[in-house]
Coordinates of C-alpha atoms in Angstrom, one line a residue:
Chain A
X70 CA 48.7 -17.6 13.7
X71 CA 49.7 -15.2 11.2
X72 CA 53.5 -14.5 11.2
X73 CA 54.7 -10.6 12.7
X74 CA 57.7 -8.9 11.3
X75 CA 58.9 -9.0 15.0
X76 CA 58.5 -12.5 14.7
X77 CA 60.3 -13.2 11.4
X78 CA 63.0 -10.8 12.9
X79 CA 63.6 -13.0 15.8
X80 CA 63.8 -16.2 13.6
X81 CA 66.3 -14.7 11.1
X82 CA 68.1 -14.0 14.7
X83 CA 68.1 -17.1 15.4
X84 CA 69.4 -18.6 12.3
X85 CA 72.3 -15.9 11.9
X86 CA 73.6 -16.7 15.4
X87 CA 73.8 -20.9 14.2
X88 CA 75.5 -19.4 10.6
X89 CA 77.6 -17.5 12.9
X90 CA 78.9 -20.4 15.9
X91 CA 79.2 -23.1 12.5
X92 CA 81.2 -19.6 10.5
X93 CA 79.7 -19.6 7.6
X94 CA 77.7 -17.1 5.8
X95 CA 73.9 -17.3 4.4
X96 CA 71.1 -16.2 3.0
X97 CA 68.3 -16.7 4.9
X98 CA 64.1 -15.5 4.2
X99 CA 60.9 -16.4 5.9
X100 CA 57.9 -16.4 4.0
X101 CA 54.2 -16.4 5.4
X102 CA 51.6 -18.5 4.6
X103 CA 50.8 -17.5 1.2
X104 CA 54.2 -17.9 0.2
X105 CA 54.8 -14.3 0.1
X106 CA 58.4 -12.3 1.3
X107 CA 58.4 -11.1 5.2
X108 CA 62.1 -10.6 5.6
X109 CA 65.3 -11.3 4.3
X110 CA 69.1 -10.8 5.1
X111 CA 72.1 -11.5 3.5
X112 CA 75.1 -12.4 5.8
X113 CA 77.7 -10.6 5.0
X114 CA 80.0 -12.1 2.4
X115 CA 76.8 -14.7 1.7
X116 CA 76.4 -15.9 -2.5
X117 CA 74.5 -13.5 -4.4
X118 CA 72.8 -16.5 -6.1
X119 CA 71.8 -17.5 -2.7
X120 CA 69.3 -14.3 -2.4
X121 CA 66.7 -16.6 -5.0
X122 CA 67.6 -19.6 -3.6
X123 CA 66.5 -19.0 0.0
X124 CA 63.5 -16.7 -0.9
X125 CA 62.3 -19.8 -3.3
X126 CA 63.4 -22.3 -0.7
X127 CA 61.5 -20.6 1.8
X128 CA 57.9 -20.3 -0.8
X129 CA 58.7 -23.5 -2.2
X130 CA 58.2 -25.4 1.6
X131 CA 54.9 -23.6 2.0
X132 CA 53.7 -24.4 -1.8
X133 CA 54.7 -27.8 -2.0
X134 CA 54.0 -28.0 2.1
X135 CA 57.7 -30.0 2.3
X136 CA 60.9 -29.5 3.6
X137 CA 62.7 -28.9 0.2
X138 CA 65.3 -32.0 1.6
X139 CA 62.4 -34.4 0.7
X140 CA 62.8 -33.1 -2.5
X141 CA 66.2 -34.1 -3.0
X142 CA 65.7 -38.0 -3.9
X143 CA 62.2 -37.6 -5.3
X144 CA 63.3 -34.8 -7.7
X145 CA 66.2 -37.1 -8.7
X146 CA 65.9 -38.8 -13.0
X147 CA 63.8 -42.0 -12.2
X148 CA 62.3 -40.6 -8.4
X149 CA 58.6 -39.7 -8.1
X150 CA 59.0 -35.9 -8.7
X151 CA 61.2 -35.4 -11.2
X152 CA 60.6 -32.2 -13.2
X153 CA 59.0 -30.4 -10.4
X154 CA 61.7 -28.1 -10.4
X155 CA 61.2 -26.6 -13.6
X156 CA 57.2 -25.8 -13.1
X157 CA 56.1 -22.3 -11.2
X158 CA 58.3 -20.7 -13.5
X159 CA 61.8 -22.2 -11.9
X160 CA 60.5 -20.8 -8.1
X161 CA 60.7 -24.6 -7.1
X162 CA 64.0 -25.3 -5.6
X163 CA 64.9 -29.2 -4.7
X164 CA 67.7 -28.4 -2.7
X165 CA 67.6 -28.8 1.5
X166 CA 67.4 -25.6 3.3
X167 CA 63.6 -25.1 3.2
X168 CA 61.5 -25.6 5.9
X169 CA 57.7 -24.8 6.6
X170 CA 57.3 -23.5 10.0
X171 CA 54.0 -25.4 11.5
X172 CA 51.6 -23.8 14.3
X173 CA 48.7 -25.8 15.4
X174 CA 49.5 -28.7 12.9
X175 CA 48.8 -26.0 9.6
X176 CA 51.7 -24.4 8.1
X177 CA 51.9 -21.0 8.9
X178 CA 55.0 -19.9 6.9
X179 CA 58.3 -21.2 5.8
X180 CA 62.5 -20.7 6.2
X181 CA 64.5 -21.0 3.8
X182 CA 68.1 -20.7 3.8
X183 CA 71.1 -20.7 1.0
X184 CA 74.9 -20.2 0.8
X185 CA 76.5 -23.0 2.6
X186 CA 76.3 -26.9 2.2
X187 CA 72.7 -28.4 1.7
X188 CA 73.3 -29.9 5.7
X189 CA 74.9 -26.7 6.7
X190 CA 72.1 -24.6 5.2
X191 CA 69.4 -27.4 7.3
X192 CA 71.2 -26.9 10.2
X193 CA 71.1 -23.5 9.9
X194 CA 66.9 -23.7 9.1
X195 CA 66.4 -26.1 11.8
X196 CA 68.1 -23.5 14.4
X197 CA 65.1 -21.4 13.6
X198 CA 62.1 -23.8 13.4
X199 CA 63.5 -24.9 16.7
X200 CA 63.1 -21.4 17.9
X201 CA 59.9 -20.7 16.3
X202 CA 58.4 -24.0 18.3
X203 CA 59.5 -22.5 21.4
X204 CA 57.6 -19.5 20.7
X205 CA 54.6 -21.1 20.2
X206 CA 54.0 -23.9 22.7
X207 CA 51.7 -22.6 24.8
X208 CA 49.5 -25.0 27.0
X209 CA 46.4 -24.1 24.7
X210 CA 48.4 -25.5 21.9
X211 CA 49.7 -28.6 23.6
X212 CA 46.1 -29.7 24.2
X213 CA 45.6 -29.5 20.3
Chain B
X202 CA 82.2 1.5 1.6
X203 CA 80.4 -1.9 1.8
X204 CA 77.0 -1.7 3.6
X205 CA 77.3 -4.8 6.0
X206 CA 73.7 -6.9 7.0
X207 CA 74.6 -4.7 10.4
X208 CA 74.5 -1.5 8.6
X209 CA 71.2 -2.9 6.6
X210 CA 69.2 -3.6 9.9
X211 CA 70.0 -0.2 11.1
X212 CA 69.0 1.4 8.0
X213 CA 65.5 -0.5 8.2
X214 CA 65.2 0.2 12.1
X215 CA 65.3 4.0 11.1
X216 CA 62.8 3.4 8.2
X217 CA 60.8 1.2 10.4
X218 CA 60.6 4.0 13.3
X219 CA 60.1 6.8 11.0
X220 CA 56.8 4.6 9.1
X221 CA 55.6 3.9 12.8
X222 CA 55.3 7.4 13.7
X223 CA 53.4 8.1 10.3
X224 CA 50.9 5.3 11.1
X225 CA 51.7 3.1 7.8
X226 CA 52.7 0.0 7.1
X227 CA 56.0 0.1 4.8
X228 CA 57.6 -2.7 2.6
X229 CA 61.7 -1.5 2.7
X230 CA 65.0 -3.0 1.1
X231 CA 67.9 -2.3 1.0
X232 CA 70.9 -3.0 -2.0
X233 CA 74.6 -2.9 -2.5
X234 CA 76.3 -1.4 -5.1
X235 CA 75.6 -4.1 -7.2
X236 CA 72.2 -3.8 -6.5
X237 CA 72.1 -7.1 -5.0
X238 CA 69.8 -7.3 -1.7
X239 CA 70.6 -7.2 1.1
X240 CA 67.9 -6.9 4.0
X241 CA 64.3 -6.7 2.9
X242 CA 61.2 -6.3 6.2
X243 CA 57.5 -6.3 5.3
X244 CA 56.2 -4.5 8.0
X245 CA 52.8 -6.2 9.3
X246 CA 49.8 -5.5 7.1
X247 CA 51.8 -3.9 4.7
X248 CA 51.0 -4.7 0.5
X249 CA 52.4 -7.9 -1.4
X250 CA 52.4 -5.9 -4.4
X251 CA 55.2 -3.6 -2.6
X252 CA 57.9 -6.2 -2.2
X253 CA 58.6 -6.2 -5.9
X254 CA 58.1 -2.8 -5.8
X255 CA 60.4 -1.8 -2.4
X256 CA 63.6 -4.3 -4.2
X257 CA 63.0 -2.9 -7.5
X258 CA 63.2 0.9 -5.9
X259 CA 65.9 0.3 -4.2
X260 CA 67.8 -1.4 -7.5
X261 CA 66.8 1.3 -9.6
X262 CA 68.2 3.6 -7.8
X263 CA 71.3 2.4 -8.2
X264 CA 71.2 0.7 -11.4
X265 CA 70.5 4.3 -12.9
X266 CA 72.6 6.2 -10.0
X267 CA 69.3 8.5 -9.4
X268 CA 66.6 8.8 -6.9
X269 CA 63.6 7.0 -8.4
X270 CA 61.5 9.9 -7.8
X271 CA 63.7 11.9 -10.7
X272 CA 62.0 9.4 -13.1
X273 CA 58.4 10.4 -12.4
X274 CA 58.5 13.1 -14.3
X275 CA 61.3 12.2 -16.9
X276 CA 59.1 8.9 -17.6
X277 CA 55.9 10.6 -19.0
X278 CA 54.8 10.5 -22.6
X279 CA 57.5 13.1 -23.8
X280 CA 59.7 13.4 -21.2
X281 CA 63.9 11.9 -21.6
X282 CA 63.3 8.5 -20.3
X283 CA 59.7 7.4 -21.5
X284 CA 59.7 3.4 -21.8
X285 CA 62.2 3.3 -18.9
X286 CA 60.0 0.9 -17.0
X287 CA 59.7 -1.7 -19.3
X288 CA 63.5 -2.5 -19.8
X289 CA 65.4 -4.7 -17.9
X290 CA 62.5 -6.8 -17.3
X291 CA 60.5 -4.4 -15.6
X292 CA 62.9 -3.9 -13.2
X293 CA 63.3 -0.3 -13.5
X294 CA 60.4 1.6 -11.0
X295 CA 59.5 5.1 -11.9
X296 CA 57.5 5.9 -8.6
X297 CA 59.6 7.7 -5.9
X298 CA 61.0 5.7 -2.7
X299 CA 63.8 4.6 -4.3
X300 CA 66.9 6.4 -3.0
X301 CA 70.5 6.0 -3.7
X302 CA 72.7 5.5 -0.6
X303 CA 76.3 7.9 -0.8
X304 CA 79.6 7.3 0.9
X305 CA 82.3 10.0 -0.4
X306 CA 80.0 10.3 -3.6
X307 CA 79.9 6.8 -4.7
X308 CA 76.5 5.6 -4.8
X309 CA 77.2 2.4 -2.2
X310 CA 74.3 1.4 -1.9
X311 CA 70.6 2.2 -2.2
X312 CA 67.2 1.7 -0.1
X313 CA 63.3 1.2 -1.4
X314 CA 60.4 2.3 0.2
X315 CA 57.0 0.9 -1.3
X316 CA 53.5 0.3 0.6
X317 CA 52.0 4.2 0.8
X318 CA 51.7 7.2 -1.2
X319 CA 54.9 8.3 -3.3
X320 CA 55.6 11.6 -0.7
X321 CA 55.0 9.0 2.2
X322 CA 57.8 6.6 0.7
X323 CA 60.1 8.8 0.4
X324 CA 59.6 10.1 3.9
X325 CA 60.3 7.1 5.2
X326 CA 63.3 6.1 2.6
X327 CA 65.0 9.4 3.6
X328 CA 64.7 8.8 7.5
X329 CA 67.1 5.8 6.8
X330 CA 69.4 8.0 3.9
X331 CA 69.6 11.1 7.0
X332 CA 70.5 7.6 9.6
X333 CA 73.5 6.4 7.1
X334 CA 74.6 10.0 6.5
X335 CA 74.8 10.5 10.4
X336 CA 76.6 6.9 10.8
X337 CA 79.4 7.8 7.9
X338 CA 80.1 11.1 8.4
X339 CA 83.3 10.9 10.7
X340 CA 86.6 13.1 10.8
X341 CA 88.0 10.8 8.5
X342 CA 85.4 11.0 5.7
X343 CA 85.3 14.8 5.8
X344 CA 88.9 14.8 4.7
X345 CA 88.3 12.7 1.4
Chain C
X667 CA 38.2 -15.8 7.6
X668 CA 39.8 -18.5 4.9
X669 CA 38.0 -18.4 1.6
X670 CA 36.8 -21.8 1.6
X671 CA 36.6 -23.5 -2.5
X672 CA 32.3 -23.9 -1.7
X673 CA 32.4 -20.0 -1.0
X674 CA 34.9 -19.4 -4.0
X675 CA 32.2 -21.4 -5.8
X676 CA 29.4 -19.5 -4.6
X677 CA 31.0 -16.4 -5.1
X678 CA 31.4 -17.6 -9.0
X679 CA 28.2 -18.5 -9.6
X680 CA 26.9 -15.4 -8.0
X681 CA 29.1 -13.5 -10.7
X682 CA 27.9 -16.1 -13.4
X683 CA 24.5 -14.9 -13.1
X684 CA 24.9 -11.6 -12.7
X685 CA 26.8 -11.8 -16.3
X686 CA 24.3 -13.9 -18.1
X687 CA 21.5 -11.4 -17.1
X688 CA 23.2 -9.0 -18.4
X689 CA 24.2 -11.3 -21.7
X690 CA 27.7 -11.3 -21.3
X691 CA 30.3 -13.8 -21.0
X692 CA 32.9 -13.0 -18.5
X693 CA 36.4 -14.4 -17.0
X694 CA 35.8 -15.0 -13.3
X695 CA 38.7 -15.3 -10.6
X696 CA 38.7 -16.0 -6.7
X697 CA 42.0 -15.5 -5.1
X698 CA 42.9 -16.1 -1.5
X699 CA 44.8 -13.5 1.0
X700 CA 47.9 -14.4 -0.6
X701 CA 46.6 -13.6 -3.7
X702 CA 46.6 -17.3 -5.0
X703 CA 44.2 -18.4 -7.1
X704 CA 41.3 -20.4 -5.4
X705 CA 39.0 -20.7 -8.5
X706 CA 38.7 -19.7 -11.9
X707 CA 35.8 -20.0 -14.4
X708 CA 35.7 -18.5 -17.7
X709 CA 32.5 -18.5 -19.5
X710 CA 31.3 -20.1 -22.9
X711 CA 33.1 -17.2 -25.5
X712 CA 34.5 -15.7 -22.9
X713 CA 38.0 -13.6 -24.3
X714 CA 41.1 -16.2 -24.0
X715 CA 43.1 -12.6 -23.0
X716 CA 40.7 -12.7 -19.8
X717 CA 42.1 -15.4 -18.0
X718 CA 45.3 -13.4 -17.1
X719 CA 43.4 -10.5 -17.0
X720 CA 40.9 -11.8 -14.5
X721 CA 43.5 -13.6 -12.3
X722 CA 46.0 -10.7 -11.8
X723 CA 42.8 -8.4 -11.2
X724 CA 42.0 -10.5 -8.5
X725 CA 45.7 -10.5 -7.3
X726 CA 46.0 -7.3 -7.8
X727 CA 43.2 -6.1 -5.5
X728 CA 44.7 -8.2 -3.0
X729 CA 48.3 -7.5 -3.3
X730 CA 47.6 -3.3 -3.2
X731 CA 44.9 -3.5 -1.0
X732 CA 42.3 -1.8 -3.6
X733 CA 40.0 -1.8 -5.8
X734 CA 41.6 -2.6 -9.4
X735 CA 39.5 0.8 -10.4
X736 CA 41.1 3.2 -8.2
X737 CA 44.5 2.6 -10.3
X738 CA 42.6 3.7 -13.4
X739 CA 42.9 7.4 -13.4
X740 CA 46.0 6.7 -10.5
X741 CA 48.3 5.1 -13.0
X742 CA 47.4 7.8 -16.3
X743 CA 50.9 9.7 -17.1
X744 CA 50.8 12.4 -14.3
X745 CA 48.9 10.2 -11.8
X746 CA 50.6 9.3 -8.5
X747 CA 50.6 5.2 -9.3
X748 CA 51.7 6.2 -13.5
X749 CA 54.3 3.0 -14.1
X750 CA 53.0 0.7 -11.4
X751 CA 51.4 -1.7 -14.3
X752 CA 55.3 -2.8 -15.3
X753 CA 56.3 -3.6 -11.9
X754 CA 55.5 -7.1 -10.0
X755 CA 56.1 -8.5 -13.8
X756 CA 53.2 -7.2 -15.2
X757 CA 50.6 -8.4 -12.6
X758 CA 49.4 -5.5 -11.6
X759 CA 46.0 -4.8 -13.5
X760 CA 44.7 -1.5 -13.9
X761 CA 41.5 -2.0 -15.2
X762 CA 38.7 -1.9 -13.3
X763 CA 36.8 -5.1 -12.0
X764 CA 39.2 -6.6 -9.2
X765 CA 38.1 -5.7 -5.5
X766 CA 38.9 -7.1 -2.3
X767 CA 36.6 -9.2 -0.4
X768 CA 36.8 -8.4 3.3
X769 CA 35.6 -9.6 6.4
X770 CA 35.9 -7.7 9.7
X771 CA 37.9 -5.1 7.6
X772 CA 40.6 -7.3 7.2
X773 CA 41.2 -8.5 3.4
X774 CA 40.8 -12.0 3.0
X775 CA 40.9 -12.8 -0.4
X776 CA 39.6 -10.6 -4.0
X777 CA 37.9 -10.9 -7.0
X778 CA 38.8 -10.5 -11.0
X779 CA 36.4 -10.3 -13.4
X780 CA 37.4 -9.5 -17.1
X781 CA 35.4 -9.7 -20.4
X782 CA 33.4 -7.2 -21.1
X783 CA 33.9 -3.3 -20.3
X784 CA 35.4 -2.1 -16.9
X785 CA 32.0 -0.9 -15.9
X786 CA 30.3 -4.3 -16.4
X787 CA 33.2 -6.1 -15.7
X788 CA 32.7 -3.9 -12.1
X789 CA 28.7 -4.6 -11.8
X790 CA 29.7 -8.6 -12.2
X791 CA 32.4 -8.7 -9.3
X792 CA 29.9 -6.6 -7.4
X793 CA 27.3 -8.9 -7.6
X794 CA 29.5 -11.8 -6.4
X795 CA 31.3 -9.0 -3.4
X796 CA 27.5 -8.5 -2.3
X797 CA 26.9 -11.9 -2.2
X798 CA 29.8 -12.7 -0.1
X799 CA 28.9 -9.4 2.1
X800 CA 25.6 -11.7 2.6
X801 CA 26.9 -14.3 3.4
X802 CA 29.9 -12.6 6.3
X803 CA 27.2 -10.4 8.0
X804 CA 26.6 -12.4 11.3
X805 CA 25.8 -11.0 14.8
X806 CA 29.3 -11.9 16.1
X807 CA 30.7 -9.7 12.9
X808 CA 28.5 -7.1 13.2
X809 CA 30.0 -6.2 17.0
X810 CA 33.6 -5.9 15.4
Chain D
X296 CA 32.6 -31.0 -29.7
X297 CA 33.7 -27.7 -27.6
X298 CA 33.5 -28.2 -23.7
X299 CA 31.5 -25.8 -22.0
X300 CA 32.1 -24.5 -18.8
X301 CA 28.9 -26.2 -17.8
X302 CA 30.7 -29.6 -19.1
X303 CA 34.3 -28.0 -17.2
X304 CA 32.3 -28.2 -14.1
X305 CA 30.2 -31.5 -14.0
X306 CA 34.4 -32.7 -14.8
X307 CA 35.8 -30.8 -11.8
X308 CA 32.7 -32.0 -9.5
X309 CA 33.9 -35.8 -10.8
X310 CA 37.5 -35.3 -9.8
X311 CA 36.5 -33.9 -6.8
X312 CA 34.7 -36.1 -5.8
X313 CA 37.0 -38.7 -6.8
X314 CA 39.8 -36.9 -4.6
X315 CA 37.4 -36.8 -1.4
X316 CA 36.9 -40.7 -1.3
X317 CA 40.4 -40.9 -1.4
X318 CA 41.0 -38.6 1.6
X319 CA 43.2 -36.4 -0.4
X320 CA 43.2 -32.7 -1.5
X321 CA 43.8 -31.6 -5.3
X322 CA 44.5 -28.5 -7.4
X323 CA 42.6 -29.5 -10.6
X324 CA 42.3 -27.1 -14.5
X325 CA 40.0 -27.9 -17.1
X326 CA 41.4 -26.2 -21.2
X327 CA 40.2 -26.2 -23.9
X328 CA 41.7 -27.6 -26.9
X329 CA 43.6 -24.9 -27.9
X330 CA 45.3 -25.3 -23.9
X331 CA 43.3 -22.3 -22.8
X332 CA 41.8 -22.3 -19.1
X333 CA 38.3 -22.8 -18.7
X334 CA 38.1 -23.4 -15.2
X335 CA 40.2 -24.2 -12.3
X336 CA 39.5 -25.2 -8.5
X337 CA 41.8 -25.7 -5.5
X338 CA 40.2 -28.1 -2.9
X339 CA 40.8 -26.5 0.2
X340 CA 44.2 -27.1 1.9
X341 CA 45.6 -28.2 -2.0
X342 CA 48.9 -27.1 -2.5
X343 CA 49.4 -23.4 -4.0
X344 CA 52.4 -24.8 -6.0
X345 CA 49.7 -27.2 -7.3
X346 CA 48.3 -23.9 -9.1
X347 CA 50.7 -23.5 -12.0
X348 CA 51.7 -27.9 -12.2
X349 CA 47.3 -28.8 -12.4
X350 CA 46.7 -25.4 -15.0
X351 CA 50.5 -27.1 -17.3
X352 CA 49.8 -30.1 -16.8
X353 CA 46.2 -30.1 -18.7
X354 CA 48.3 -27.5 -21.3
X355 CA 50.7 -30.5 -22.0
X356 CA 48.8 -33.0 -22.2
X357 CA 46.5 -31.0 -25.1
X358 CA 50.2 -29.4 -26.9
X359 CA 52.1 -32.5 -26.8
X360 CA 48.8 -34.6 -27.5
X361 CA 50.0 -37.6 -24.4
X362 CA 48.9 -38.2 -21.1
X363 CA 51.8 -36.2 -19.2
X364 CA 52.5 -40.0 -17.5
X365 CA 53.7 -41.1 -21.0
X366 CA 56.9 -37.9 -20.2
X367 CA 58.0 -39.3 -17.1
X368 CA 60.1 -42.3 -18.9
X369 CA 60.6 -40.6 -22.4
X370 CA 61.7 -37.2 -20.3
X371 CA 64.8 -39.1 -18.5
X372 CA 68.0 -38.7 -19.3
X373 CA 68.8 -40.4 -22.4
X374 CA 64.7 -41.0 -23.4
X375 CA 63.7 -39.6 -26.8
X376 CA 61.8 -36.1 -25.0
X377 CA 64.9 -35.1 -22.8
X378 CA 64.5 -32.0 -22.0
X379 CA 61.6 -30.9 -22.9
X380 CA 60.3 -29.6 -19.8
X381 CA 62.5 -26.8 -20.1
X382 CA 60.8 -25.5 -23.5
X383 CA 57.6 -23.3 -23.8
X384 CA 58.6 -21.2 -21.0
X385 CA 58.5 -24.2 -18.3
X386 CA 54.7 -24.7 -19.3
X387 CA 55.5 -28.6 -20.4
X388 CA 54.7 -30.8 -17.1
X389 CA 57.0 -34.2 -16.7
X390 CA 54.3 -35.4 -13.8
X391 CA 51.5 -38.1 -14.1
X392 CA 48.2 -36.3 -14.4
X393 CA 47.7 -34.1 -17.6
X394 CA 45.5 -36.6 -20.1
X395 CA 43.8 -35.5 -23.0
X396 CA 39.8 -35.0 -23.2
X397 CA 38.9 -37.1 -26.2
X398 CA 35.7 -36.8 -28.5
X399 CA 35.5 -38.7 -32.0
X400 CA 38.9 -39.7 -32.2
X401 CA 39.9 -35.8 -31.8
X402 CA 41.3 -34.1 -28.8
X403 CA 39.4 -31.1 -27.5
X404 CA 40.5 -30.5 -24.4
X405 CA 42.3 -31.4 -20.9
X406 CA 42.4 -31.8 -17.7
X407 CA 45.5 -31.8 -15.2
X408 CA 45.7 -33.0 -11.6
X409 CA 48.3 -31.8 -8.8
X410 CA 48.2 -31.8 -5.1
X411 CA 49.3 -35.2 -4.2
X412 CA 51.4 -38.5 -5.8
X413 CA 51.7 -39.0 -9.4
X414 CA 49.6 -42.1 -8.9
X415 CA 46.5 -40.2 -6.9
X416 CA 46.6 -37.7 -9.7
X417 CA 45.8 -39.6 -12.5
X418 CA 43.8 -41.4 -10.4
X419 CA 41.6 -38.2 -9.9
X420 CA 42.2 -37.2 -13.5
X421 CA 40.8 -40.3 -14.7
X422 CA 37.6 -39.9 -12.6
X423 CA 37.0 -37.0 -14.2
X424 CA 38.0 -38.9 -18.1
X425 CA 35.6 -41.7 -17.5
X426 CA 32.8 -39.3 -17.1
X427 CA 33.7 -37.1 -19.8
X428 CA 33.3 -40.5 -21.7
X429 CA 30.1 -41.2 -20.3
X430 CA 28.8 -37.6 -21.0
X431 CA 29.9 -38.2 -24.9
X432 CA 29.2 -41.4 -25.7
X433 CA 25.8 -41.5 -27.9
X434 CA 24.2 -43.3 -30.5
X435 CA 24.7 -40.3 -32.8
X436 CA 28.6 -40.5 -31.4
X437 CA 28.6 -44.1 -31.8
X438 CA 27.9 -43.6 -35.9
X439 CA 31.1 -41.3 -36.3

């Protein structure tokens, strides 16, 4: 499944209208499966800084094929990946809020999302992904 | 003025519309008047290489407060402004698309068109400037 | 069609022989759709400036949909594509010898050879773009 | 001793082989010993972030002259290389699975392994090591 502007637009829907019920502001990207940028928005009001941070969130789910929480602990002095986070020239981001969205058990693309706490900014992912799966559980793909 | 994520989508519905009917495949952003991003959409199939180009038109034009295509020219061997594009880390594009967006001449904003020929992104970059001209000219802005 | 790392192989050692028939020593790069590196080989006295070169060819083809030649006289001063070399931090390659590989005229991945001059840096990436031509052409593609 | 790409190969074909008995997928680099890239693969599925970490890790382990396994302690907060991944442009890997290709007593090249944990990586590094070793060792070798 390859990832349609239409569909990116309808995920960055999603996760704006979750930003919006918890009032807070974010920005949010979704990247394909190569890593590379399909849409963005800025909420209004949302952290400049936050622009990088979800669009690397978003790359670094699919090129480290992790939800950047997992990151978090392992990234930490003395955990299993620390240092990741300055290879790729700084694009890998250990902070929560990246998620890769999965079709037919192969990642497909990724969300990521910046500008409010690390949970806020998962909950706000999570509203998507959870859309995204109900776009694309179809009977063919429950058999798989 | 501040261009609100509203405002953005609009402005890339327009550019989107105006690409459709021309049969391409656009890359478009749009900035504020810092030149932070706002709202970036790849439309589908169009070039990678064009979201580094569509952000960095759009910056451009207001990090130098001219339409990008004013550089072409100004930016060959001789011309005012040759070696533009390789300051600010290559953040300055000198291909046209790049347009500055203007609310009671101040440069608010600014959009970026990349993905097809230089006369094609503009097209499509000034479908969006006519939209935002038609959405801010009211009674009250003609008396400023 | 994913590029698979035996086809990227293949694809390298078609290349590899081209060059040594032609007694030259090349920098040879497979890139995916996303433009990210599936393989690279560089050859004994091969030029240490070819590995970038080679890879960002190979991106490059992928990422503006083209053959790295058609930028040549494209990006000269005057050219409609003059300045797109500084954009997309200095990926974008216009030299010749990076073209697309496609399969039912969708771009799947691309090839960047660099070494020797654009021409037989060209003849070498054709040899392996043959090669994979070869190896695509099946009853089932040739319907599409 | 200067590795050929002949040799770069027969040491990717070790690792990967190494890496399919153990079920798991691997971006693995081959340089030289001046750090240059002589050959790279990504085993299908490997991580794209695994690109840049296999490609630094191989460059650290020839600059700094150490296994990259031998930074994970000394890179803590507090250890004697604190730090240091942030110097050389982010090129200097913390992560397990950079080691140094030794011939007579003198390093003269490297190989880094990404894709999966620290521990699998230097596992699959050292696959390729051992028969680097066992390519090298002669009687004429023996007498240096």
């Amino acid at each position: 499944m390859i990832i349609s502007l239409r569909t990116a637009k309808a995920l960055l829907e999603a996760a704006e209208k979750q930003a919006m019920t918890m009032g807070i502001s974010e920005d949010i990207a979704i990247v394909d499966e190569g890593g590379n940028l399909i849409a963005f928005h800025r909420m209004d009001n949302a952290k400049i800084a936050g622009i990088d941070i979800a669009v690397n969130k978003a790359w670094t789910s699919v090129a480290l094929q992790v939800p950047t929480a997992n990151l978090v602990s392992a990234a930490l002095p003395g955990g299993p990946s620390f240092g990741i986070n300055t290879t790729n020239q700084g694009r890998i981001v250990i902070l929560g809020g990246g998620i890769p969205l999965i079709y037919n058990k192969r990642i497909v693309g990724g969300i990521g999302v910046s500008g409010a706490t690390s949970a806020q900014d998962i909950e706000v992912a999570n509203a998507a992904v959870r859309f995204f799966e109900s776009m694309t559980i179809t009977p063919a793909n429950t058999n798989n």
